[in-house]
Amino acid sequence: MVPNPLALIVEVTHRCPLHCVYCSNPLELAGVQSELSTAEWTSVFQQSGKLGMLHAHFTGGEPLARTDLTELIAAARSAGSILQRTSDSGC
Ligand code: SF4
């Protein structure tokens, strides 16, 4: 039996104001319109919480590009996750 996942990589956006030469982010492939909505991410957190997820790692792109980031964080916390965030310079 495969054990339940303990961590979730939450790539909330590919948008980023920086232009690092080493970036592997597919900026041209995933614009705002292709990102998961607040409701879709909330569903992901709820489902992951039921699977026993303990840790949500927010990354991107730059997560702060999402205007609903606080809602996403709250949804992850209410699903029981410990949070971690990677900023622009943390890629
Ligand atoms: S901060 Fe990260 S996502 Fe942004 S351009 Fe640099 S490597 Fe890419």
PDB file of N, CA and C and ligand atoms in Angstrom:
ATOM      1  N   MET A   1       0.840  -1.194   0.000  1.00  0.00           N
ATOM      2  CA  MET A   1       0.000   0.000   0.000  1.00  0.00           C
ATOM      3  C   MET A   1       0.878   1.248   0.000  1.00  0.00           C
ATOM      4  N   VAL A   2       0.516   2.204  -0.804  1.00  0.00           N
ATOM      5  CA  VAL A   2       1.257   3.466  -0.883  1.00  0.00           C
ATOM      6  C   VAL A   2       0.836   4.340   0.292  1.00  0.00           C
ATOM      7  N   PRO A   3       1.806   4.885   1.046  1.00  0.00           N
ATOM      8  CA  PRO A   3       1.433   5.751   2.174  1.00  0.00           C
ATOM      9  C   PRO A   3       0.835   7.062   1.685  1.00  0.00           C
ATOM     10  N   ASN A   4       0.028   7.670   2.533  1.00  0.00           N
ATOM     11  CA  ASN A   4      -0.565   8.968   2.182  1.00  0.00           C
ATOM     12  C   ASN A   4       0.521  10.025   2.074  1.00  0.00           C
ATOM     13  N   PRO A   5       0.321  10.996   1.179  1.00  0.00           N
ATOM     14  CA  PRO A   5       1.299  12.084   1.066  1.00  0.00           C
ATOM     15  C   PRO A   5       1.289  12.948   2.326  1.00  0.00           C
ATOM     16  N   LEU A   6       2.450  13.410   2.727  1.00  0.00           N
ATOM     17  CA  LEU A   6       2.560  14.256   3.908  1.00  0.00           C
ATOM     18  C   LEU A   6       2.722  15.722   3.545  1.00  0.00           C
ATOM     19  N   ALA A   7       3.131  15.991   2.309  1.00  0.00           N
ATOM     20  CA  ALA A   7       3.397  17.373   1.909  1.00  0.00           C
ATOM     21  C   ALA A   7       2.812  17.639   0.530  1.00  0.00           C
ATOM     22  N   LEU A   8       2.462  18.905   0.330  1.00  0.00           N
ATOM     23  CA  LEU A   8       1.881  19.342  -0.942  1.00  0.00           C
ATOM     24  C   LEU A   8       2.664  20.555  -1.431  1.00  0.00           C
ATOM     25  N   ILE A   9       3.168  20.492  -2.650  1.00  0.00           N
ATOM     26  CA  ILE A   9       3.803  21.652  -3.264  1.00  0.00           C
ATOM     27  C   ILE A   9       2.701  22.465  -3.921  1.00  0.00           C
ATOM     28  N   VAL A  10       2.475  23.670  -3.428  1.00  0.00           N
ATOM     29  CA  VAL A  10       1.357  24.502  -3.859  1.00  0.00           C
ATOM     30  C   VAL A  10       1.893  25.588  -4.799  1.00  0.00           C
ATOM     31  N   GLU A  11       1.951  25.257  -6.072  1.00  0.00           N
ATOM     32  CA  GLU A  11       2.460  26.207  -7.064  1.00  0.00           C
ATOM     33  C   GLU A  11       1.283  27.060  -7.522  1.00  0.00           C
ATOM     34  N   VAL A  12       1.041  28.157  -6.804  1.00  0.00           N
ATOM     35  CA  VAL A  12      -0.190  28.921  -6.997  1.00  0.00           C
ATOM     36  C   VAL A  12      -0.189  29.787  -8.248  1.00  0.00           C
ATOM     37  N   THR A  13       0.982  30.096  -8.771  1.00  0.00           N
ATOM     38  CA  THR A  13       1.061  30.910  -9.980  1.00  0.00           C
ATOM     39  C   THR A  13       2.428  30.718 -10.625  1.00  0.00           C
ATOM     40  N   HIS A  14       2.490  30.956 -11.919  1.00  0.00           N
ATOM     41  CA  HIS A  14       3.784  31.025 -12.608  1.00  0.00           C
ATOM     42  C   HIS A  14       4.208  32.468 -12.813  1.00  0.00           C
ATOM     43  N   ARG A  15       3.311  33.413 -12.434  1.00  0.00           N
ATOM     44  CA  ARG A  15       3.648  34.833 -12.594  1.00  0.00           C
ATOM     45  C   ARG A  15       4.771  35.221 -11.643  1.00  0.00           C
ATOM     46  N   CYS A  16       5.626  36.123 -12.099  1.00  0.00           N
ATOM     47  CA  CYS A  16       6.727  36.590 -11.261  1.00  0.00           C
ATOM     48  C   CYS A  16       7.263  37.896 -11.852  1.00  0.00           C
ATOM     49  N   PRO A  17       7.541  38.880 -10.986  1.00  0.00           N
ATOM     50  CA  PRO A  17       8.048  40.148 -11.505  1.00  0.00           C
ATOM     51  C   PRO A  17       9.529  40.100 -11.861  1.00  0.00           C
ATOM     52  N   LEU A  18      10.204  39.074 -11.445  1.00  0.00           N
ATOM     53  CA  LEU A  18      11.638  38.985 -11.731  1.00  0.00           C
ATOM     54  C   LEU A  18      11.875  38.222 -13.030  1.00  0.00           C
ATOM     55  N   HIS A  19      13.079  38.274 -13.496  1.00  0.00           N
ATOM     56  CA  HIS A  19      13.425  37.608 -14.758  1.00  0.00           C
ATOM     57  C   HIS A  19      14.779  36.935 -14.607  1.00  0.00           C
ATOM     58  N   CYS A  20      14.879  36.025 -13.680  1.00  0.00           N
ATOM     59  CA  CYS A  20      16.139  35.335 -13.440  1.00  0.00           C
ATOM     60  C   CYS A  20      16.524  34.527 -14.684  1.00  0.00           C
ATOM     61  N   VAL A  21      17.779  34.597 -15.037  1.00  0.00           N
ATOM     62  CA  VAL A  21      18.210  33.924 -16.265  1.00  0.00           C
ATOM     63  C   VAL A  21      18.134  32.410 -16.148  1.00  0.00           C
ATOM     64  N   TYR A  22      18.168  31.906 -14.928  1.00  0.00           N
ATOM     65  CA  TYR A  22      18.144  30.448 -14.722  1.00  0.00           C
ATOM     66  C   TYR A  22      16.735  29.918 -14.510  1.00  0.00           C
ATOM     67  N   CYS A  23      15.726  30.779 -14.637  1.00  0.00           N
ATOM     68  CA  CYS A  23      14.350  30.381 -14.316  1.00  0.00           C
ATOM     69  C   CYS A  23      13.871  29.257 -15.229  1.00  0.00           C
ATOM     70  N   SER A  24      13.283  28.263 -14.634  1.00  0.00           N
ATOM     71  CA  SER A  24      12.700  27.162 -15.405  1.00  0.00           C
ATOM     72  C   SER A  24      11.183  27.233 -15.409  1.00  0.00           C
ATOM     73  N   ASN A  25      10.640  28.335 -14.880  1.00  0.00           N
ATOM     74  CA  ASN A  25       9.204  28.526 -14.816  1.00  0.00           C
ATOM     75  C   ASN A  25       8.647  28.742 -16.222  1.00  0.00           C
ATOM     76  N   PRO A  26       7.607  28.033 -16.585  1.00  0.00           N
ATOM     77  CA  PRO A  26       7.051  28.189 -17.941  1.00  0.00           C
ATOM     78  C   PRO A  26       6.151  29.413 -18.034  1.00  0.00           C
ATOM     79  N   LEU A  27       6.763  30.601 -17.962  1.00  0.00           N
ATOM     80  CA  LEU A  27       5.997  31.840 -17.913  1.00  0.00           C
ATOM     81  C   LEU A  27       5.037  31.991 -19.084  1.00  0.00           C
ATOM     82  N   GLU A  28       5.450  31.542 -20.248  1.00  0.00           N
ATOM     83  CA  GLU A  28       4.612  31.724 -21.419  1.00  0.00           C
ATOM     84  C   GLU A  28       3.506  30.667 -21.512  1.00  0.00           C
ATOM     85  N   LEU A  29       3.605  29.639 -20.692  1.00  0.00           N
ATOM     86  CA  LEU A  29       2.646  28.542 -20.797  1.00  0.00           C
ATOM     87  C   LEU A  29       1.465  28.674 -19.846  1.00  0.00           C
ATOM     88  N   ALA A  30       1.638  29.381 -18.760  1.00  0.00           N
ATOM     89  CA  ALA A  30       0.589  29.406 -17.739  1.00  0.00           C
ATOM     90  C   ALA A  30       0.311  30.828 -17.296  1.00  0.00           C
ATOM     91  N   GLY A  31      -0.593  31.475 -17.950  1.00  0.00           N
ATOM     92  CA  GLY A  31      -0.997  32.808 -17.558  1.00  0.00           C
ATOM     93  C   GLY A  31      -2.044  32.766 -16.463  1.00  0.00           C
ATOM     94  N   VAL A  32      -2.523  33.929 -16.074  1.00  0.00           N
ATOM     95  CA  VAL A  32      -3.504  34.030 -15.000  1.00  0.00           C
ATOM     96  C   VAL A  32      -4.731  33.169 -15.282  1.00  0.00           C
ATOM     97  N   GLN A  33      -5.165  33.149 -16.529  1.00  0.00           N
ATOM     98  CA  GLN A  33      -6.389  32.443 -16.869  1.00  0.00           C
ATOM     99  C   GLN A  33      -6.288  30.936 -16.693  1.00  0.00           C
ATOM    100  N   SER A  34      -5.077  30.406 -16.625  1.00  0.00           N
ATOM    101  CA  SER A  34      -4.937  28.955 -16.467  1.00  0.00           C
ATOM    102  C   SER A  34      -4.660  28.544 -15.025  1.00  0.00           C
ATOM    103  N   GLU A  35      -4.600  29.515 -14.104  1.00  0.00           N
ATOM    104  CA  GLU A  35      -4.355  29.183 -12.703  1.00  0.00           C
ATOM    105  C   GLU A  35      -5.620  28.623 -12.060  1.00  0.00           C
ATOM    106  N   LEU A  36      -5.438  27.794 -11.047  1.00  0.00           N
ATOM    107  CA  LEU A  36      -6.580  27.313 -10.281  1.00  0.00           C
ATOM    108  C   LEU A  36      -7.208  28.484  -9.533  1.00  0.00           C
ATOM    109  N   SER A  37      -8.503  28.464  -9.410  1.00  0.00           N
ATOM    110  CA  SER A  37      -9.232  29.517  -8.695  1.00  0.00           C
ATOM    111  C   SER A  37      -9.089  29.312  -7.181  1.00  0.00           C
ATOM    112  N   THR A  38      -9.561  30.290  -6.422  1.00  0.00           N
ATOM    113  CA  THR A  38      -9.573  30.169  -4.964  1.00  0.00           C
ATOM    114  C   THR A  38     -10.370  28.932  -4.542  1.00  0.00           C
ATOM    115  N   ALA A  39     -11.524  28.762  -5.133  1.00  0.00           N
ATOM    116  CA  ALA A  39     -12.382  27.617  -4.781  1.00  0.00           C
ATOM    117  C   ALA A  39     -11.718  26.291  -5.146  1.00  0.00           C
ATOM    118  N   GLU A  40     -11.035  26.262  -6.286  1.00  0.00           N
ATOM    119  CA  GLU A  40     -10.363  25.017  -6.685  1.00  0.00           C
ATOM    120  C   GLU A  40      -9.219  24.684  -5.739  1.00  0.00           C
ATOM    121  N   TRP A  41      -8.417  25.692  -5.355  1.00  0.00           N
ATOM    122  CA  TRP A  41      -7.344  25.436  -4.396  1.00  0.00           C
ATOM    123  C   TRP A  41      -7.906  25.019  -3.039  1.00  0.00           C
ATOM    124  N   THR A  42      -8.999  25.657  -2.631  1.00  0.00           N
ATOM    125  CA  THR A  42      -9.621  25.284  -1.357  1.00  0.00           C
ATOM    126  C   THR A  42     -10.033  23.821  -1.387  1.00  0.00           C
ATOM    127  N   SER A  43     -10.576  23.376  -2.496  1.00  0.00           N
ATOM    128  CA  SER A  43     -10.939  21.970  -2.638  1.00  0.00           C
ATOM    129  C   SER A  43      -9.708  21.069  -2.565  1.00  0.00           C
ATOM    130  N   VAL A  44      -8.624  21.500  -3.198  1.00  0.00           N
ATOM    131  CA  VAL A  44      -7.372  20.725  -3.148  1.00  0.00           C
ATOM    132  C   VAL A  44      -6.906  20.584  -1.694  1.00  0.00           C
ATOM    133  N   PHE A  45      -6.952  21.695  -0.938  1.00  0.00           N
ATOM    134  CA  PHE A  45      -6.511  21.634   0.462  1.00  0.00           C
ATOM    135  C   PHE A  45      -7.414  20.719   1.288  1.00  0.00           C
ATOM    136  N   GLN A  46      -8.706  20.797   1.055  1.00  0.00           N
ATOM    137  CA  GLN A  46      -9.634  19.954   1.809  1.00  0.00           C
ATOM    138  C   GLN A  46      -9.393  18.478   1.506  1.00  0.00           C
ATOM    139  N   GLN A  47      -9.204  18.157   0.231  1.00  0.00           N
ATOM    140  CA  GLN A  47      -8.949  16.772  -0.151  1.00  0.00           C
ATOM    141  C   GLN A  47      -7.603  16.294   0.402  1.00  0.00           C
ATOM    142  N   SER A  48      -6.603  17.164   0.338  1.00  0.00           N
ATOM    143  CA  SER A  48      -5.280  16.804   0.842  1.00  0.00           C
ATOM    144  C   SER A  48      -5.310  16.612   2.349  1.00  0.00           C
ATOM    145  N   GLY A  49      -6.067  17.465   3.039  1.00  0.00           N
ATOM    146  CA  GLY A  49      -6.191  17.322   4.485  1.00  0.00           C
ATOM    147  C   GLY A  49      -6.801  15.983   4.863  1.00  0.00           C
ATOM    148  N   LYS A  50      -7.774  15.544   4.087  1.00  0.00           N
ATOM    149  CA  LYS A  50      -8.410  14.248   4.357  1.00  0.00           C
ATOM    150  C   LYS A  50      -7.439  13.094   4.130  1.00  0.00           C
ATOM    151  N   LEU A  51      -6.453  13.325   3.259  1.00  0.00           N
ATOM    152  CA  LEU A  51      -5.442  12.303   2.989  1.00  0.00           C
ATOM    153  C   LEU A  51      -4.322  12.321   4.026  1.00  0.00           C
ATOM    154  N   GLY A  52      -4.340  13.310   4.918  1.00  0.00           N
ATOM    155  CA  GLY A  52      -3.335  13.367   5.971  1.00  0.00           C
ATOM    156  C   GLY A  52      -2.187  14.314   5.700  1.00  0.00           C
ATOM    157  N   MET A  53      -2.342  15.193   4.721  1.00  0.00           N
ATOM    158  CA  MET A  53      -1.274  16.140   4.425  1.00  0.00           C
ATOM    159  C   MET A  53      -0.962  16.991   5.649  1.00  0.00           C
ATOM    160  N   LEU A  54       0.320  17.135   5.936  1.00  0.00           N
ATOM    161  CA  LEU A  54       0.739  17.913   7.100  1.00  0.00           C
ATOM    162  C   LEU A  54       1.382  19.237   6.722  1.00  0.00           C
ATOM    163  N   HIS A  55       1.895  19.320   5.495  1.00  0.00           N
ATOM    164  CA  HIS A  55       2.732  20.457   5.141  1.00  0.00           C
ATOM    165  C   HIS A  55       2.351  20.985   3.773  1.00  0.00           C
ATOM    166  N   ALA A  56       2.096  22.290   3.681  1.00  0.00           N
ATOM    167  CA  ALA A  56       1.814  22.933   2.395  1.00  0.00           C
ATOM    168  C   ALA A  56       2.931  23.927   2.101  1.00  0.00           C
ATOM    169  N   HIS A  57       3.587  23.730   0.998  1.00  0.00           N
ATOM    170  CA  HIS A  57       4.715  24.577   0.605  1.00  0.00           C
ATOM    171  C   HIS A  57       4.253  25.476  -0.533  1.00  0.00           C
ATOM    172  N   PHE A  58       4.038  26.762  -0.239  1.00  0.00           N
ATOM    173  CA  PHE A  58       3.568  27.711  -1.254  1.00  0.00           C
ATOM    174  C   PHE A  58       4.739  28.211  -2.083  1.00  0.00           C
ATOM    175  N   THR A  59       4.590  28.078  -3.387  1.00  0.00           N
ATOM    176  CA  THR A  59       5.647  28.530  -4.279  1.00  0.00           C
ATOM    177  C   THR A  59       5.038  28.999  -5.590  1.00  0.00           C
ATOM    178  N   GLY A  60       5.894  29.338  -6.549  1.00  0.00           N
ATOM    179  CA  GLY A  60       5.442  29.753  -7.864  1.00  0.00           C
ATOM    180  C   GLY A  60       6.614  29.606  -8.829  1.00  0.00           C
ATOM    181  N   GLY A  61       6.799  30.605  -9.553  1.00  0.00           N
ATOM    182  CA  GLY A  61       6.421  31.994  -9.551  1.00  0.00           C
ATOM    183  C   GLY A  61       6.467  32.636  -8.147  1.00  0.00           C
ATOM    184  N   GLU A  62       5.884  33.816  -8.113  1.00  0.00           N
ATOM    185  CA  GLU A  62       5.826  34.557  -6.870  1.00  0.00           C
ATOM    186  C   GLU A  62       4.419  34.447  -6.291  1.00  0.00           C
ATOM    187  N   PRO A  63       4.265  33.718  -5.163  1.00  0.00           N
ATOM    188  CA  PRO A  63       2.932  33.541  -4.583  1.00  0.00           C
ATOM    189  C   PRO A  63       2.215  34.857  -4.293  1.00  0.00           C
ATOM    190  N   LEU A  64       2.969  35.926  -3.958  1.00  0.00           N
ATOM    191  CA  LEU A  64       2.322  37.205  -3.645  1.00  0.00           C
ATOM    192  C   LEU A  64       1.669  37.851  -4.870  1.00  0.00           C
ATOM    193  N   ALA A  65       1.885  37.297  -6.047  1.00  0.00           N
ATOM    194  CA  ALA A  65       1.185  37.794  -7.237  1.00  0.00           C
ATOM    195  C   ALA A  65      -0.301  37.444  -7.175  1.00  0.00           C
ATOM    196  N   ARG A  66      -0.652  36.493  -6.310  1.00  0.00           N
ATOM    197  CA  ARG A  66      -2.054  36.125  -6.141  1.00  0.00           C
ATOM    198  C   ARG A  66      -2.713  37.069  -5.146  1.00  0.00           C
ATOM    199  N   THR A  67      -3.758  37.747  -5.568  1.00  0.00           N
ATOM    200  CA  THR A  67      -4.458  38.662  -4.654  1.00  0.00           C
ATOM    201  C   THR A  67      -5.249  37.892  -3.600  1.00  0.00           C
ATOM    202  N   ASP A  68      -5.464  36.614  -3.820  1.00  0.00           N
ATOM    203  CA  ASP A  68      -6.211  35.794  -2.863  1.00  0.00           C
ATOM    204  C   ASP A  68      -5.286  34.940  -1.998  1.00  0.00           C
ATOM    205  N   LEU A  69      -4.011  35.322  -1.900  1.00  0.00           N
ATOM    206  CA  LEU A  69      -3.057  34.477  -1.173  1.00  0.00           C
ATOM    207  C   LEU A  69      -3.474  34.260   0.284  1.00  0.00           C
ATOM    208  N   THR A  70      -3.981  35.294   0.946  1.00  0.00           N
ATOM    209  CA  THR A  70      -4.381  35.110   2.350  1.00  0.00           C
ATOM    210  C   THR A  70      -5.532  34.107   2.466  1.00  0.00           C
ATOM    211  N   GLU A  71      -6.422  34.111   1.498  1.00  0.00           N
ATOM    212  CA  GLU A  71      -7.522  33.134   1.509  1.00  0.00           C
ATOM    213  C   GLU A  71      -6.980  31.720   1.288  1.00  0.00           C
ATOM    214  N   LEU A  72      -6.014  31.602   0.393  1.00  0.00           N
ATOM    215  CA  LEU A  72      -5.424  30.283   0.135  1.00  0.00           C
ATOM    216  C   LEU A  72      -4.702  29.765   1.374  1.00  0.00           C
ATOM    217  N   ILE A  73      -3.983  30.656   2.047  1.00  0.00           N
ATOM    218  CA  ILE A  73      -3.279  30.265   3.267  1.00  0.00           C
ATOM    219  C   ILE A  73      -4.271  29.841   4.348  1.00  0.00           C
ATOM    220  N   ALA A  74      -5.338  30.612   4.489  1.00  0.00           N
ATOM    221  CA  ALA A  74      -6.358  30.270   5.485  1.00  0.00           C
ATOM    222  C   ALA A  74      -6.984  28.911   5.174  1.00  0.00           C
ATOM    223  N   ALA A  75      -7.220  28.649   3.900  1.00  0.00           N
ATOM    224  CA  ALA A  75      -7.812  27.365   3.512  1.00  0.00           C
ATOM    225  C   ALA A  75      -6.859  26.219   3.827  1.00  0.00           C
ATOM    226  N   ALA A  76      -5.586  26.426   3.577  1.00  0.00           N
ATOM    227  CA  ALA A  76      -4.604  25.385   3.883  1.00  0.00           C
ATOM    228  C   ALA A  76      -4.503  25.167   5.390  1.00  0.00           C
ATOM    229  N   ARG A  77      -4.500  26.256   6.153  1.00  0.00           N
ATOM    230  CA  ARG A  77      -4.424  26.143   7.617  1.00  0.00           C
ATOM    231  C   ARG A  77      -5.655  25.424   8.164  1.00  0.00           C
ATOM    232  N   SER A  78      -6.808  25.752   7.646  1.00  0.00           N
ATOM    233  CA  SER A  78      -8.023  25.115   8.166  1.00  0.00           C
ATOM    234  C   SER A  78      -8.076  23.634   7.791  1.00  0.00           C
ATOM    235  N   ALA A  79      -7.315  23.249   6.782  1.00  0.00           N
ATOM    236  CA  ALA A  79      -7.231  21.829   6.420  1.00  0.00           C
ATOM    237  C   ALA A  79      -6.176  21.111   7.252  1.00  0.00           C
ATOM    238  N   GLY A  80      -5.502  21.866   8.139  1.00  0.00           N
ATOM    239  CA  GLY A  80      -4.565  21.236   9.068  1.00  0.00           C
ATOM    240  C   GLY A  80      -3.120  21.284   8.652  1.00  0.00           C
ATOM    241  N   SER A  81      -2.782  22.151   7.704  1.00  0.00           N
ATOM    242  CA  SER A  81      -1.415  22.162   7.187  1.00  0.00           C
ATOM    243  C   SER A  81      -0.507  23.121   7.941  1.00  0.00           C
ATOM    244  N   ILE A  82       0.729  22.724   8.065  1.00  0.00           N
ATOM    245  CA  ILE A  82       1.804  23.635   8.445  1.00  0.00           C
ATOM    246  C   ILE A  82       2.251  24.291   7.150  1.00  0.00           C
ATOM    247  N   LEU A  83       2.516  25.597   7.189  1.00  0.00           N
ATOM    248  CA  LEU A  83       2.796  26.319   5.954  1.00  0.00           C
ATOM    249  C   LEU A  83       4.272  26.678   5.823  1.00  0.00           C
ATOM    250  N   GLN A  84       4.689  26.740   4.580  1.00  0.00           N
ATOM    251  CA  GLN A  84       6.005  27.259   4.241  1.00  0.00           C
ATOM    252  C   GLN A  84       5.842  28.024   2.947  1.00  0.00           C
ATOM    253  N   ARG A  85       6.609  29.078   2.805  1.00  0.00           N
ATOM    254  CA  ARG A  85       6.502  29.883   1.596  1.00  0.00           C
ATOM    255  C   ARG A  85       7.889  30.121   1.015  1.00  0.00           C
ATOM    256  N   THR A  86       7.975  30.015  -0.288  1.00  0.00           N
ATOM    257  CA  THR A  86       9.193  30.377  -0.992  1.00  0.00           C
ATOM    258  C   THR A  86       8.935  31.668  -1.730  1.00  0.00           C
ATOM    259  N   SER A  87       9.764  32.680  -1.459  1.00  0.00           N
ATOM    260  CA  SER A  87       9.589  33.984  -2.107  1.00  0.00           C
ATOM    261  C   SER A  87      10.327  34.008  -3.439  1.00  0.00           C
ATOM    262  N   ASP A  88      10.279  35.167  -4.083  1.00  0.00           N
ATOM    263  CA  ASP A  88      10.979  35.347  -5.351  1.00  0.00           C
ATOM    264  C   ASP A  88      12.403  34.824  -5.295  1.00  0.00           C
ATOM    265  N   SER A  89      13.134  35.307  -4.318  1.00  0.00           N
ATOM    266  CA  SER A  89      14.549  34.967  -4.266  1.00  0.00           C
ATOM    267  C   SER A  89      14.797  33.560  -3.747  1.00  0.00           C
ATOM    268  N   GLY A  90      13.753  32.891  -3.347  1.00  0.00           N
ATOM    269  CA  GLY A  90      13.913  31.532  -2.811  1.00  0.00           C
ATOM    270  C   GLY A  90      13.766  30.455  -3.841  1.00  0.00           C
ATOM    271  N   CYS A  91      13.595  30.833  -5.111  1.00  0.00           N
ATOM    272  CA  CYS A  91      13.430  29.821  -6.167  1.00  0.00           C
ATOM    273  C   CYS A  91      14.676  29.009  -6.361  1.00  0.00           C
TER     274      CYS A  91
HETATM  275  S1  SF4 B   1      12.239  34.450  -8.754  1.00  0.00           S
HETATM  276 FE1  SF4 B   1      11.889  32.305  -9.290  1.00  0.00          FE
HETATM  277  S2  SF4 B   1      10.035  32.275 -10.560  1.00  0.00           S
HETATM  278 FE2  SF4 B   1      10.791  34.387 -10.483  1.00  0.00          FE
HETATM  279  S3  SF4 B   1      12.039  34.607 -12.336  1.00  0.00           S
HETATM  280 FE3  SF4 B   1      13.393  34.047 -10.634  1.00  0.00          FE
HETATM  281  S4  SF4 B   1      13.564  31.819 -10.693  1.00  0.00           S
HETATM  282 FE4  SF4 B   1      11.801  32.415 -11.941  1.00  0.00          FE
END
